[in-house]
Short mmCIF file of C-alpha atoms in Angstrom, two decimals:
data_model
loop_
_atom_site.label_atom_id
_atom_site.label_comp_id
_atom_site.label_asym_id
_atom_site.label_seq_id
_atom_site.Cartn_x
_atom_site.Cartn_y
_atom_site.Cartn_z
CA UNK A 1355 5.80 5.19 1.80
CA UNK A 1356 8.84 5.18 4.03
CA UNK A 1357 9.29 3.07 7.11
CA UNK A 1358 7.47 -0.10 8.00
CA UNK A 1359 3.75 -0.35 8.50
CA UNK A 1360 2.66 -2.32 11.54
CA UNK A 1361 0.30 -5.10 10.55
CA UNK A 1362 -2.78 -5.98 12.56
CA UNK A 1363 -3.78 -9.42 13.75
CA UNK A 1364 -7.08 -11.02 12.79
CA UNK A 1365 -9.06 -13.26 15.13
CA UNK A 1366 -12.14 -15.01 13.71
CA UNK A 1367 -14.01 -17.29 16.09
CA UNK A 1368 -17.06 -19.42 15.27
CA UNK A 1369 -18.17 -17.16 12.43
CA UNK A 1370 -21.45 -17.90 10.66
CA UNK A 1371 -22.85 -15.91 7.75
CA UNK A 1372 -26.04 -16.84 5.92
CA UNK A 1373 -28.22 -14.89 3.52
CA UNK A 1374 -31.93 -14.27 3.04
CA UNK A 1375 -32.15 -16.87 0.27
CA UNK A 1376 -31.10 -19.55 2.74
CA UNK A 1377 -27.51 -19.90 1.51
CA UNK A 1378 -25.04 -20.44 4.35
CA UNK A 1379 -21.73 -19.02 3.13
CA UNK A 1380 -19.65 -19.65 6.27
CA UNK A 1381 -20.22 -21.98 9.22
CA UNK A 1382 -18.14 -22.33 12.38
CA UNK A 1383 -15.29 -20.42 10.74
CA UNK A 1384 -12.32 -19.91 13.05
CA UNK A 1385 -9.04 -18.45 11.88
CA UNK A 1386 -6.16 -16.51 13.45
CA UNK A 1387 -3.74 -14.40 11.40
CA UNK A 1388 -0.72 -12.83 13.05
CA UNK A 1389 0.26 -9.18 12.48
CA UNK A 1390 2.35 -8.86 9.33
CA UNK A 1391 1.46 -12.26 7.87
CA UNK A 1392 0.68 -12.81 4.18
CA UNK A 1393 -2.15 -15.35 4.00
CA UNK A 1394 -3.80 -16.70 0.85
CA UNK A 1395 -7.40 -17.92 1.00
CA UNK A 1396 -8.40 -20.62 -1.49
CA UNK A 1397 -11.56 -22.66 -1.96
CA UNK A 1398 -14.19 -23.77 -4.45
CA UNK A 1399 -16.51 -21.20 -6.00
CA UNK A 1400 -19.14 -20.26 -3.45
CA UNK A 1401 -17.06 -21.35 -0.46
CA UNK A 1402 -17.35 -17.94 1.20
CA UNK A 1403 -13.92 -16.50 0.38
CA UNK A 1404 -15.21 -13.07 -0.63
CA UNK A 1405 -17.75 -13.12 2.21
CA UNK A 1406 -14.92 -13.72 4.66
CA UNK A 1407 -12.98 -10.79 3.22
CA UNK A 1408 -16.00 -8.48 3.58
CA UNK A 1409 -16.45 -9.57 7.19
CA UNK A 1410 -12.79 -8.88 7.97
CA UNK A 1411 -13.11 -5.45 6.34
CA UNK A 1412 -16.15 -4.63 8.46
CA UNK A 1413 -18.37 -4.25 5.37
CA UNK A 1414 -20.63 -7.04 6.65
CA UNK A 1415 -21.44 -8.64 9.99
CA UNK A 1416 -21.72 -12.31 10.97
CA UNK A 1417 -24.88 -13.75 12.51
CA UNK A 1418 -22.78 -15.74 14.96
CA UNK A 1419 -19.23 -15.59 16.21
CA UNK A 1420 -16.96 -12.60 15.90
CA UNK A 1421 -14.06 -11.14 13.94
CA UNK A 1422 -11.63 -8.83 15.69
CA UNK A 1423 -8.66 -6.83 14.46
CA UNK A 1424 -5.96 -6.71 17.11
CA UNK A 1425 -2.72 -4.75 17.41
CA UNK A 1426 -0.27 -4.76 20.33
CA UNK A 1427 -2.73 -6.63 22.50
CA UNK A 1428 -5.60 -4.16 21.96
CA UNK A 1429 -8.46 -3.78 19.54
CA UNK A 1430 -7.67 -1.88 16.36
CA UNK A 1431 -10.02 0.42 14.47
CA UNK A 1432 -10.78 -0.27 10.82
CA UNK A 1433 -9.28 2.94 9.40
CA UNK A 1434 -6.04 1.16 8.48
CA UNK A 1435 -7.66 -1.17 5.94
CA UNK A 1436 -7.23 -1.10 2.16
CA UNK A 1437 -9.35 -3.26 -0.14
CA UNK A 1438 -8.45 -4.20 -3.75
CA UNK A 1439 -11.02 -5.88 -5.99
CA UNK A 1440 -10.75 -7.69 -9.33
CA UNK A 1441 -11.90 -4.53 -11.13
CA UNK A 1442 -9.52 -1.60 -10.65
CA UNK A 1443 -12.46 0.87 -10.32
CA UNK A 1444 -10.46 3.88 -11.50
CA UNK A 1445 -12.23 7.19 -12.14
CA UNK A 1446 -12.03 7.71 -15.92
CA UNK A 1447 -11.97 11.53 -15.72
CA UNK A 1448 -8.92 11.52 -13.41
CA UNK A 1449 -5.39 10.82 -14.55
CA UNK A 1450 -3.24 8.20 -12.85
CA UNK A 1451 -1.71 10.59 -10.30
CA UNK A 1452 -5.12 11.98 -9.34
CA UNK A 1453 -6.64 8.49 -9.01
CA UNK A 1454 -3.90 7.36 -6.66
CA UNK A 1455 -4.06 10.56 -4.60
CA UNK A 1456 -7.84 10.27 -4.10
CA UNK A 1457 -7.79 8.50 -0.67
CA UNK A 1458 -5.61 11.28 0.75
CA UNK A 1459 -7.80 13.93 -0.88
CA UNK A 1460 -10.80 12.43 0.91
CA UNK A 1461 -8.82 12.78 4.14
CA UNK A 1462 -8.23 16.46 3.33
CA UNK A 1463 -4.47 16.07 2.96
CA UNK A 1464 -2.76 19.09 1.40
CA UNK A 1465 -2.61 18.88 -2.42
CA UNK A 1466 1.17 19.03 -2.66
CA UNK A 1467 1.61 16.38 0.03
CA UNK A 1468 -0.90 13.97 -1.46
CA UNK A 1469 0.51 14.33 -4.96
CA UNK A 1470 4.03 13.64 -3.70
CA UNK A 1471 2.76 10.57 -1.84
CA UNK A 1472 1.00 9.44 -5.02
CA UNK A 1473 4.23 9.81 -7.02
CA UNK A 1474 6.09 7.66 -4.53
CA UNK A 1475 3.33 5.04 -4.51
CA UNK A 1476 3.41 4.89 -8.32
CA UNK A 1477 7.18 4.58 -8.36
CA UNK A 1478 6.83 1.61 -6.03
CA UNK A 1479 4.63 -0.19 -8.58
CA UNK A 1480 6.88 0.92 -11.46
CA UNK A 1481 4.46 3.42 -12.97
CA UNK A 1482 6.42 6.58 -12.34
CA UNK A 1483 6.30 7.39 -16.06
CA UNK A 1484 2.49 7.18 -16.33
CA UNK A 1485 1.38 9.96 -13.98
CA UNK A 1486 -0.55 12.01 -16.54
CA UNK A 1487 -2.17 9.14 -18.43
CA UNK A 1488 -5.85 8.28 -18.09
CA UNK A 1489 -7.38 4.86 -17.34
CA UNK A 1490 -8.46 4.30 -20.95
CA UNK A 1491 -4.82 4.69 -21.99
CA UNK A 1492 -3.65 1.86 -19.73
CA UNK A 1493 -3.46 -1.90 -20.13
CA UNK A 1494 -5.33 -4.13 -17.69
CA UNK A 1495 -2.12 -4.85 -15.79
CA UNK A 1496 -1.28 -1.17 -15.52
CA UNK A 1497 -4.77 -0.37 -14.21
CA UNK A 1498 -4.34 -2.99 -11.49
CA UNK A 1499 -0.97 -1.49 -10.54
CA UNK A 1500 -2.66 1.92 -10.21
CA UNK A 1501 -5.32 0.32 -8.01
CA UNK A 1502 -2.61 -1.25 -5.86
CA UNK A 1503 -0.75 2.05 -5.55
CA UNK A 1504 -4.00 3.76 -4.53
CA UNK A 1505 -4.51 1.13 -1.83
CA UNK A 1506 -0.95 1.48 -0.55
CA UNK A 1507 -0.91 5.29 -0.40
CA UNK A 1508 -2.67 5.25 2.98
CA UNK A 1509 0.02 2.93 4.38
CA UNK A 1510 -2.57 0.35 5.44
CA UNK A 1511 -1.97 -2.01 8.31
CA UNK A 1512 -4.25 -4.53 6.61
CA UNK A 1513 -4.44 -5.10 2.85
CA UNK A 1514 -7.34 -7.22 1.55
CA UNK A 1515 -7.28 -8.42 -2.06
CA UNK A 1516 -10.13 -10.29 -3.76
CA UNK A 1517 -8.72 -12.04 -6.84
CA UNK A 1518 -7.21 -8.78 -8.11
CA UNK A 1519 -5.22 -10.34 -10.97
CA UNK A 1520 -7.65 -13.07 -12.06
CA UNK A 1521 -8.68 -11.42 -15.35
CA UNK A 1522 -5.10 -10.81 -16.52
CA UNK A 1523 -2.92 -12.90 -18.79
CA UNK A 1524 -0.48 -15.27 -17.10
CA UNK A 1525 2.72 -13.30 -17.75
CA UNK A 1526 1.22 -10.04 -16.47
CA UNK A 1527 -0.18 -11.87 -13.47
CA UNK A 1528 3.22 -13.32 -12.62
CA UNK A 1529 4.83 -9.88 -12.80
CA UNK A 1530 2.17 -8.37 -10.53
CA UNK A 1531 2.52 -11.24 -8.06
CA UNK A 1532 6.24 -10.48 -7.86
CA UNK A 1533 5.62 -6.76 -7.32
CA UNK A 1534 3.03 -7.43 -4.62
CA UNK A 1535 5.40 -9.78 -2.84
CA UNK A 1536 8.11 -7.07 -2.97
CA UNK A 1537 5.71 -4.49 -1.52
CA UNK A 1538 4.82 -6.83 1.33
CA UNK A 1539 8.47 -7.52 2.11
CA UNK A 1540 9.10 -3.77 2.23
CA UNK A 1541 6.00 -2.83 4.25
CA UNK A 1542 5.15 -5.91 6.36
CA UNK A 1543 1.48 -5.03 6.57
CA UNK A 1544 -0.93 -7.92 7.08
CA UNK A 1545 -2.19 -9.23 3.72
CA UNK A 1546 -5.18 -11.50 3.05
CA UNK A 1547 -5.31 -12.52 -0.61
CA UNK A 1548 -8.24 -14.45 -2.10
CA UNK A 1549 -7.38 -16.53 -5.16
CA UNK A 1550 -8.43 -19.63 -7.08
CA UNK A 1551 -4.84 -20.27 -8.19
CA UNK A 1552 -2.74 -22.71 -6.18
CA UNK A 1553 0.40 -21.44 -7.93
CA UNK A 1554 -0.40 -17.82 -7.05
CA UNK A 1555 -1.10 -18.76 -3.43
CA UNK A 1556 2.16 -20.72 -3.14
CA UNK A 1557 4.22 -17.93 -4.69
CA UNK A 1558 2.76 -15.05 -2.70
CA UNK A 1559 1.85 -16.29 0.73
CA UNK A 1560 3.47 -17.42 3.94
CA UNK A 1561 0.34 -19.44 4.75
CA UNK A 1562 -2.44 -20.82 2.59
CA UNK A 1563 -5.88 -21.49 4.08
CA UNK A 1564 -8.12 -23.80 2.05
CA UNK A 1565 -11.88 -23.60 2.57
CA UNK A 1566 -14.38 -26.39 1.97
CA UNK A 1567 -17.28 -26.06 -0.41
CA UNK A 1568 -20.30 -24.21 0.96
CA UNK A 1569 -20.72 -23.67 3.82
CA UNK A 1570 -17.08 -22.67 4.05
CA UNK A 1571 -14.96 -24.13 6.82
CA UNK A 1572 -11.19 -24.34 7.15
CA UNK A 1573 -10.12 -27.59 5.48
CA UNK A 1574 -6.37 -26.98 5.51
CA UNK A 1575 -4.04 -24.39 7.01
CA UNK A 1576 -0.63 -24.81 5.38
CA UNK A 1577 2.63 -23.05 6.12
CA UNK A 1578 4.31 -22.44 2.75
CA UNK A 1579 7.86 -23.80 2.97
CA UNK A 1580 9.58 -21.56 0.43
CA UNK A 1581 12.32 -18.91 0.71
CA UNK A 1582 11.29 -15.43 1.82
CA UNK A 1583 12.87 -13.83 -1.27
CA UNK A 1584 11.02 -15.12 -4.35
CA UNK A 1585 11.33 -14.38 -8.05
CA UNK A 1586 10.15 -15.96 -11.28
CA UNK A 1587 12.77 -18.71 -11.18
CA UNK A 1588 11.10 -20.18 -8.09
CA UNK A 1589 8.17 -21.39 -10.17
CA UNK A 1590 10.36 -23.98 -11.89
CA UNK A 1591 11.68 -25.63 -8.72
CA UNK A 1592 10.62 -28.97 -7.18
CA UNK A 1593 9.86 -27.16 -3.90
CA UNK A 1594 7.34 -24.90 -5.63
CA UNK A 1595 5.75 -27.90 -7.38
CA UNK A 1596 5.44 -29.64 -4.00
CA UNK A 1597 3.56 -26.70 -2.47
CA UNK A 1598 1.19 -26.23 -5.41
CA UNK A 1599 0.46 -29.98 -5.51
CA UNK A 1600 -0.38 -30.02 -1.79
CA UNK A 1601 -2.77 -27.08 -2.20
CA UNK A 1602 -4.39 -28.65 -5.26
CA UNK A 1603 -5.01 -31.90 -3.37
CA UNK A 1604 -6.44 -29.92 -0.43
CA UNK A 1605 -8.83 -28.15 -2.81
CA UNK A 1606 -9.96 -31.50 -4.17
CA UNK A 1607 -10.62 -32.76 -0.65
CA UNK A 1608 -12.59 -29.59 0.00
CA UNK A 1609 -14.91 -30.28 -2.91
CA UNK A 1610 -13.44 -28.09 -5.63
#
């Protein structure tokens, strides 16, 4: 993973998504994300956060409006997207190196080349000493780091994350937030990160978008006023407390 990935822009205009049971997840959703931005999406349960992520990924389609991925003024195909879920979804019969190399294997990349790329990706998430271990030999935090390395091995232009660290203990979660922030600073791909945590959103993102309760609409679009370089000490500062308090109050206004 050398060099900088070029992020893609996201343009959502008037998006509506409802389901057969009558639930309207998103209504009149409009949002623009610039190439290379790190944006956190927050909102009450059921506000359409995960639905929005699926629409951006092209895994679902809106009934009204449109979502476009744009790069250098033109439309961008969806082959530069990586998606990380709350469950790491590792293949139990493959070791760590083989799990991470899988996306390149599916693209028919030479075995030696894909394994070298997997080694580099694992080094970048500080798992270079776990190549031959299997998923059942890993902690929850380590499994999520493997999942993140697997997502990053394709050098995505757009990284979508749906509460990937929600099930982890607080210390592990903080460490993974710091590693993800470092990866973004190094790669500058576009990142959209769904979370329920105001502290996680404030620490990770350049912008935080708060959705209302169902049907989801943009309630608040906040530029996070914190330094670009962030480590654990930031969480104890008045500036960090200010940002998390603002996001918490926005969530309350949105019906959380």
